[in-house]
Amino acid sequence: MVSRMRTRHFAQAKAEGRKISCLTAYDAPTAAIFDEAGIDLLLVGDSAANVILGQDSTLSITVEEMMTMATAVARATARAFVVSDLPFGSYETSPAQALETAVRFMKQTGIAGVKIEGGVEIAPTIRTLVDAGIPVMGHIGYTPQSEHTLGGYVVQGRGDAAAKLRADALAVQEAGAFSVVLEMVPAAIAGEISRELAIPTIGIGAGNGTDGQVLVWTDAFGLTRGRTPRFARRYADVGNVLLDAARAYLADVESGDFPNEAESFEDGK
Ligand code: KIV
């Protein structure tokens, strides 16, 4: 039996200079495959709004939608540490609101921790969740739930803004987060912050100096049709595999080749 990843294993990985692998996951079959591959942490990201539910932004996804996916991912994994995003509107009002939402996720889905976006301003909320025994992953830099405040999908932490990024990272660490995602920030500053922090940093579009990497799996493995971020290396072309399979099935149905005798039942059997 494989043993489950715990927050201490991430701290250990950082101390020993081992990189941490993370992918998003939104359903049981893909989560089981990523778990079997040995991915350390599966993130039920609210990117599901875009890449699974076909929405324009992460803002509209609901707690119930996220909880359904989180339950499926947690059920399907034996080793990976499973974290779910708390969706927009479910935690920002107060630490008490965040705690109520996070407790629902922890009780009902089987996940091991939650991720919330924000730096200095969200630190008291992180502290409340951590004090209640809930592992928290921070998320700073480009934070999709604040896309309208940030002026769209743009790199954060350039020039003078690096000081704010550093302050956010330290606040998240001080509040007790077990790790922090750095999204779309210059590689140099991400590397510096990673060296300064005691907790592991997980980068996405943040260069090679972070303690781990995360990618949205549909971008990395070719299910996303259309544009993908330039930092998302393409490891497979799952979209075209499915397209070819669907076309082959269509052709067999139309020609009458499917189903054949072996794929049919005889009378009385
Ligand atoms: O929702 C998500 O997929 C994320 C990753 C981009 C880190 O937050």
Short mmCIF file of C-alpha atoms and ligand atoms in Angstrom, two decimals:
data_model
loop_
_atom_site.label_atom_id
_atom_site.label_comp_id
_atom_site.label_asym_id
_atom_site.label_seq_id
_atom_site.Cartn_x
_atom_site.Cartn_y
_atom_site.Cartn_z
CA MET A 1 0.00 0.00 0.00
CA VAL A 2 1.35 3.45 -0.88
CA SER A 3 1.47 6.03 1.87
CA ARG A 4 -0.31 9.34 1.48
CA MET A 5 1.64 12.56 0.95
CA ARG A 6 1.43 14.89 3.95
CA THR A 7 2.42 18.52 4.44
CA ARG A 8 5.61 17.38 6.20
CA HIS A 9 6.70 15.62 2.99
CA PHE A 10 6.59 18.96 1.16
CA ALA A 11 8.71 20.61 3.85
CA GLN A 12 11.10 17.65 3.65
CA ALA A 13 11.28 17.91 -0.15
CA LYS A 14 12.24 21.58 0.12
CA ALA A 15 14.86 20.86 2.79
CA GLU A 16 16.39 18.15 0.59
CA GLY A 17 16.16 20.16 -2.64
CA ARG A 18 13.66 17.76 -4.28
CA LYS A 19 11.20 19.41 -6.63
CA ILE A 20 7.48 19.02 -5.92
CA SER A 21 5.15 18.00 -8.77
CA CYS A 22 1.58 19.30 -8.92
CA LEU A 23 -1.18 19.11 -11.51
CA THR A 24 -4.76 20.20 -11.53
CA ALA A 25 -7.41 17.47 -11.52
CA TYR A 26 -11.17 17.72 -11.77
CA ASP A 27 -12.54 14.18 -11.98
CA ALA A 28 -11.91 10.65 -10.78
CA PRO A 29 -10.44 8.97 -13.90
CA THR A 30 -7.79 11.61 -14.58
CA ALA A 31 -7.00 11.99 -10.87
CA ALA A 32 -6.41 8.23 -10.64
CA ILE A 33 -4.01 8.38 -13.61
CA PHE A 34 -2.04 11.34 -12.21
CA ASP A 35 -1.92 9.63 -8.81
CA GLU A 36 -0.61 6.42 -10.39
CA ALA A 37 2.04 8.49 -12.19
CA GLY A 38 3.27 9.71 -8.81
CA ILE A 39 2.27 13.39 -8.97
CA ASP A 40 2.73 14.71 -5.41
CA LEU A 41 -0.17 17.15 -5.15
CA LEU A 42 -3.42 17.34 -7.09
CA LEU A 43 -5.14 20.70 -7.12
CA VAL A 44 -8.86 20.86 -7.74
CA GLY A 45 -8.43 24.30 -9.24
CA ASP A 46 -11.21 26.76 -9.89
CA SER A 47 -9.64 26.84 -13.37
CA ALA A 48 -12.31 24.14 -13.80
CA ALA A 49 -14.63 27.05 -14.53
CA ASN A 50 -12.67 27.72 -17.73
CA VAL A 51 -11.33 24.36 -18.78
CA ILE A 52 -14.17 22.04 -17.70
CA LEU A 53 -17.34 24.12 -17.43
CA GLY A 54 -16.67 26.37 -20.43
CA GLN A 55 -16.97 29.64 -18.51
CA ASP A 56 -15.00 32.82 -19.27
CA SER A 57 -13.45 33.29 -15.85
CA THR A 58 -13.09 31.55 -12.52
CA LEU A 59 -15.50 33.98 -10.85
CA SER A 60 -18.73 32.13 -11.53
CA ILE A 61 -17.88 28.64 -10.28
CA THR A 62 -19.81 27.69 -7.14
CA VAL A 63 -18.94 25.95 -3.88
CA GLU A 64 -21.23 23.04 -4.85
CA GLU A 65 -19.56 22.60 -8.27
CA MET A 66 -16.11 22.67 -6.67
CA MET A 67 -17.17 20.23 -3.96
CA THR A 68 -18.46 17.71 -6.49
CA MET A 69 -15.12 17.72 -8.31
CA ALA A 70 -13.09 17.71 -5.09
CA THR A 71 -14.98 14.64 -3.85
CA ALA A 72 -14.31 12.76 -7.10
CA VAL A 73 -10.58 13.61 -7.05
CA ALA A 74 -10.14 12.74 -3.36
CA ARG A 75 -11.92 9.40 -3.86
CA ALA A 76 -9.73 8.44 -6.77
CA THR A 77 -6.33 9.02 -5.16
CA ALA A 78 -4.26 6.87 -2.84
CA ARG A 79 -1.02 8.85 -2.58
CA ALA A 80 -1.39 12.44 -3.78
CA PHE A 81 -2.13 15.28 -1.38
CA VAL A 82 -5.41 16.75 -2.64
CA VAL A 83 -6.08 20.46 -2.29
CA SER A 84 -9.15 22.36 -3.47
CA ASP A 85 -9.50 26.01 -4.31
CA LEU A 86 -12.11 27.86 -2.31
CA PRO A 87 -14.08 29.64 -5.00
CA PHE A 88 -14.56 33.39 -5.37
CA GLY A 89 -17.06 34.78 -2.85
CA SER A 90 -16.81 31.86 -0.45
CA TYR A 91 -14.08 33.17 1.87
CA GLU A 92 -13.32 36.89 1.44
CA THR A 93 -16.01 38.39 3.68
CA SER A 94 -14.38 37.33 6.93
CA PRO A 95 -12.16 34.64 8.45
CA ALA A 96 -15.38 33.15 9.90
CA GLN A 97 -16.91 32.81 6.43
CA ALA A 98 -13.69 31.20 5.15
CA LEU A 99 -13.65 28.77 8.06
CA GLU A 100 -17.26 27.76 7.46
CA THR A 101 -16.57 27.08 3.77
CA ALA A 102 -13.28 25.29 4.39
CA VAL A 103 -14.86 23.09 7.07
CA ARG A 104 -17.58 22.06 4.57
CA PHE A 105 -14.89 21.02 2.08
CA MET A 106 -12.86 19.15 4.68
CA LYS A 107 -15.89 17.31 6.13
CA GLN A 108 -17.70 16.45 2.92
CA THR A 109 -15.11 15.93 0.17
CA GLY A 110 -12.15 14.06 1.65
CA ILE A 111 -9.55 16.60 0.51
CA ALA A 112 -6.48 17.33 2.67
CA GLY A 113 -6.24 21.10 2.35
CA VAL A 114 -7.56 24.25 0.70
CA LYS A 115 -6.03 26.98 -1.45
CA ILE A 116 -7.01 30.61 -1.19
CA GLU A 117 -5.80 33.57 -3.22
CA GLY A 118 -4.22 36.70 -1.77
CA GLY A 119 -1.28 37.97 0.26
CA VAL A 120 -1.05 40.42 3.16
CA GLU A 121 -4.79 41.12 3.11
CA ILE A 122 -5.80 37.46 3.40
CA ALA A 123 -3.17 36.46 6.00
CA PRO A 124 -5.57 36.69 9.00
CA THR A 125 -7.91 34.30 7.17
CA ILE A 126 -5.09 31.83 6.51
CA ARG A 127 -4.21 31.98 10.21
CA THR A 128 -7.81 31.19 11.22
CA LEU A 129 -7.96 28.14 8.95
CA VAL A 130 -4.54 26.88 10.04
CA ASP A 131 -5.46 27.32 13.71
CA ALA A 132 -8.53 25.18 13.04
CA GLY A 133 -6.29 22.40 11.72
CA ILE A 134 -6.77 22.97 8.00
CA PRO A 135 -3.67 22.92 5.77
CA VAL A 136 -3.65 26.03 3.57
CA MET A 137 -1.85 26.66 0.32
CA GLY A 138 -1.46 30.35 -0.53
CA HIS A 139 -1.62 31.81 -4.03
CA ILE A 140 0.01 35.13 -4.93
CA GLY A 141 1.24 36.94 -8.04
CA TYR A 142 -1.42 36.67 -10.73
CA THR A 143 -4.58 35.65 -8.86
CA PRO A 144 -7.34 34.85 -11.36
CA GLN A 145 -10.17 35.66 -8.95
CA SER A 146 -8.92 39.29 -8.98
CA GLU A 147 -8.53 39.48 -12.76
CA HIS A 148 -10.59 42.69 -12.99
CA THR A 149 -8.58 44.48 -10.31
CA LEU A 150 -5.30 43.30 -11.83
CA GLY A 151 -6.29 44.57 -15.29
CA GLY A 152 -6.45 41.17 -16.99
CA TYR A 153 -4.07 38.29 -17.51
CA VAL A 154 -0.77 40.08 -16.90
CA VAL A 155 2.56 39.23 -15.27
CA GLN A 156 2.77 40.48 -11.65
CA GLY A 157 5.72 41.53 -9.51
CA ARG A 158 7.75 43.36 -12.15
CA GLY A 159 9.95 46.30 -11.06
CA ASP A 160 8.70 48.06 -7.94
CA ALA A 161 5.86 45.55 -7.58
CA ALA A 162 8.43 42.96 -6.53
CA ALA A 163 8.41 44.43 -3.00
CA LYS A 164 4.67 43.80 -2.67
CA LEU A 165 5.08 40.26 -3.97
CA ARG A 166 7.78 39.59 -1.40
CA ALA A 167 5.62 41.07 1.41
CA ASP A 168 2.70 38.89 0.29
CA ALA A 169 4.87 35.77 0.30
CA LEU A 170 6.17 36.48 3.79
CA ALA A 171 2.66 37.24 5.12
CA VAL A 172 1.31 33.96 3.73
CA GLN A 173 4.21 32.07 5.33
CA GLU A 174 3.85 33.89 8.66
CA ALA A 175 0.13 33.06 8.68
CA GLY A 176 0.98 29.37 8.62
CA ALA A 177 0.45 28.26 5.00
CA PHE A 178 2.27 25.02 4.18
CA SER A 179 3.14 26.23 0.67
CA VAL A 180 2.41 29.05 -1.73
CA VAL A 181 1.67 29.19 -5.45
CA LEU A 182 3.51 31.91 -7.37
CA GLU A 183 1.63 32.55 -10.61
CA MET A 184 2.94 34.53 -13.58
CA VAL A 185 5.81 36.37 -11.97
CA PRO A 186 9.33 36.99 -13.29
CA ALA A 187 11.61 33.97 -12.84
CA ALA A 188 14.29 35.96 -11.00
CA ILE A 189 11.99 37.31 -8.28
CA ALA A 190 10.25 33.91 -7.94
CA GLY A 191 13.66 32.31 -7.40
CA GLU A 192 14.66 34.91 -4.80
CA ILE A 193 11.39 34.50 -2.88
CA SER A 194 11.78 30.71 -3.01
CA ARG A 195 15.22 30.98 -1.43
CA GLU A 196 13.97 33.41 1.23
CA LEU A 197 10.92 31.40 2.30
CA ALA A 198 11.03 28.38 4.57
CA ILE A 199 7.85 26.94 3.00
CA PRO A 200 7.87 25.47 -0.52
CA THR A 201 6.89 27.69 -3.44
CA ILE A 202 4.99 26.14 -6.33
CA GLY A 203 5.39 28.00 -9.60
CA ILE A 204 3.17 28.39 -12.63
CA GLY A 205 4.67 30.72 -15.19
CA ALA A 206 7.30 31.59 -12.56
CA GLY A 207 10.45 30.04 -14.01
CA ASN A 208 12.62 27.23 -12.76
CA GLY A 209 13.72 28.56 -9.37
CA THR A 210 10.61 27.60 -7.41
CA ASP A 211 10.45 24.50 -5.20
CA GLY A 212 7.82 22.85 -7.37
CA GLN A 213 5.69 23.34 -10.46
CA VAL A 214 1.97 23.18 -11.17
CA LEU A 215 0.21 23.14 -14.53
CA VAL A 216 -3.42 23.04 -15.59
CA TRP A 217 -3.50 19.53 -17.02
CA THR A 218 -5.78 20.29 -19.94
CA ASP A 219 -3.24 22.89 -21.14
CA ALA A 220 -0.22 20.66 -20.64
CA PHE A 221 -1.67 17.48 -22.11
CA GLY A 222 -3.49 18.99 -25.06
CA LEU A 223 -7.16 18.87 -24.15
CA THR A 224 -7.52 22.66 -24.27
CA ARG A 225 -8.55 23.63 -27.82
CA GLY A 226 -7.25 27.03 -28.86
CA ARG A 227 -4.66 29.18 -27.10
CA THR A 228 -2.77 27.97 -24.07
CA PRO A 229 -0.35 30.02 -21.90
CA ARG A 230 3.20 30.12 -23.23
CA PHE A 231 4.56 28.65 -19.99
CA ALA A 232 2.43 25.49 -20.36
CA ARG A 233 4.72 22.96 -22.03
CA ARG A 234 2.74 20.52 -24.21
CA TYR A 235 3.35 16.91 -23.11
CA ALA A 236 0.61 15.17 -25.06
CA ASP A 237 -2.16 15.78 -27.55
CA VAL A 238 -5.11 14.22 -25.77
CA GLY A 239 -7.53 16.46 -27.69
CA ASN A 240 -6.50 15.00 -31.04
CA VAL A 241 -6.45 11.44 -29.63
CA LEU A 242 -10.11 11.94 -28.64
CA LEU A 243 -10.92 13.58 -31.98
CA ASP A 244 -9.47 10.63 -33.91
CA ALA A 245 -11.29 8.14 -31.67
CA ALA A 246 -14.63 9.96 -32.07
CA ARG A 247 -14.18 10.08 -35.86
CA ALA A 248 -13.31 6.37 -36.02
CA TYR A 249 -16.41 5.53 -33.94
CA LEU A 250 -18.57 7.75 -36.15
CA ALA A 251 -17.27 6.03 -39.29
CA ASP A 252 -17.92 2.56 -37.84
CA VAL A 253 -21.48 3.46 -36.76
CA GLU A 254 -22.29 5.00 -40.13
CA SER A 255 -20.83 2.09 -42.10
CA GLY A 256 -22.57 -0.51 -39.91
CA ASP A 257 -19.22 -2.05 -38.91
CA PHE A 258 -19.98 -1.42 -35.21
CA PRO A 259 -21.16 -3.45 -33.38
CA ASN A 260 -19.95 -6.80 -34.72
CA GLU A 261 -21.01 -10.25 -33.53
CA ALA A 262 -18.59 -10.34 -30.58
CA GLU A 263 -19.95 -7.00 -29.42
CA SER A 264 -23.58 -8.22 -29.53
CA PHE A 265 -25.70 -10.66 -27.45
CA GLU A 266 -27.31 -13.76 -28.87
CA ASP A 267 -30.88 -14.74 -28.04
CA GLY A 268 -31.04 -16.76 -24.82
CA LYS A 269 -27.56 -15.88 -23.58
O1 KIV B 1 -7.22 27.08 -10.48
C1 KIV B 1 -6.08 26.69 -10.80
O2 KIV B 1 -5.90 25.82 -11.66
C2 KIV B 1 -4.94 27.30 -10.13
C3 KIV B 1 -3.59 27.02 -10.69
C4 KIV B 1 -3.40 27.85 -11.90
C5 KIV B 1 -2.54 27.23 -9.70
O3 KIV B 1 -5.11 28.04 -9.21
#
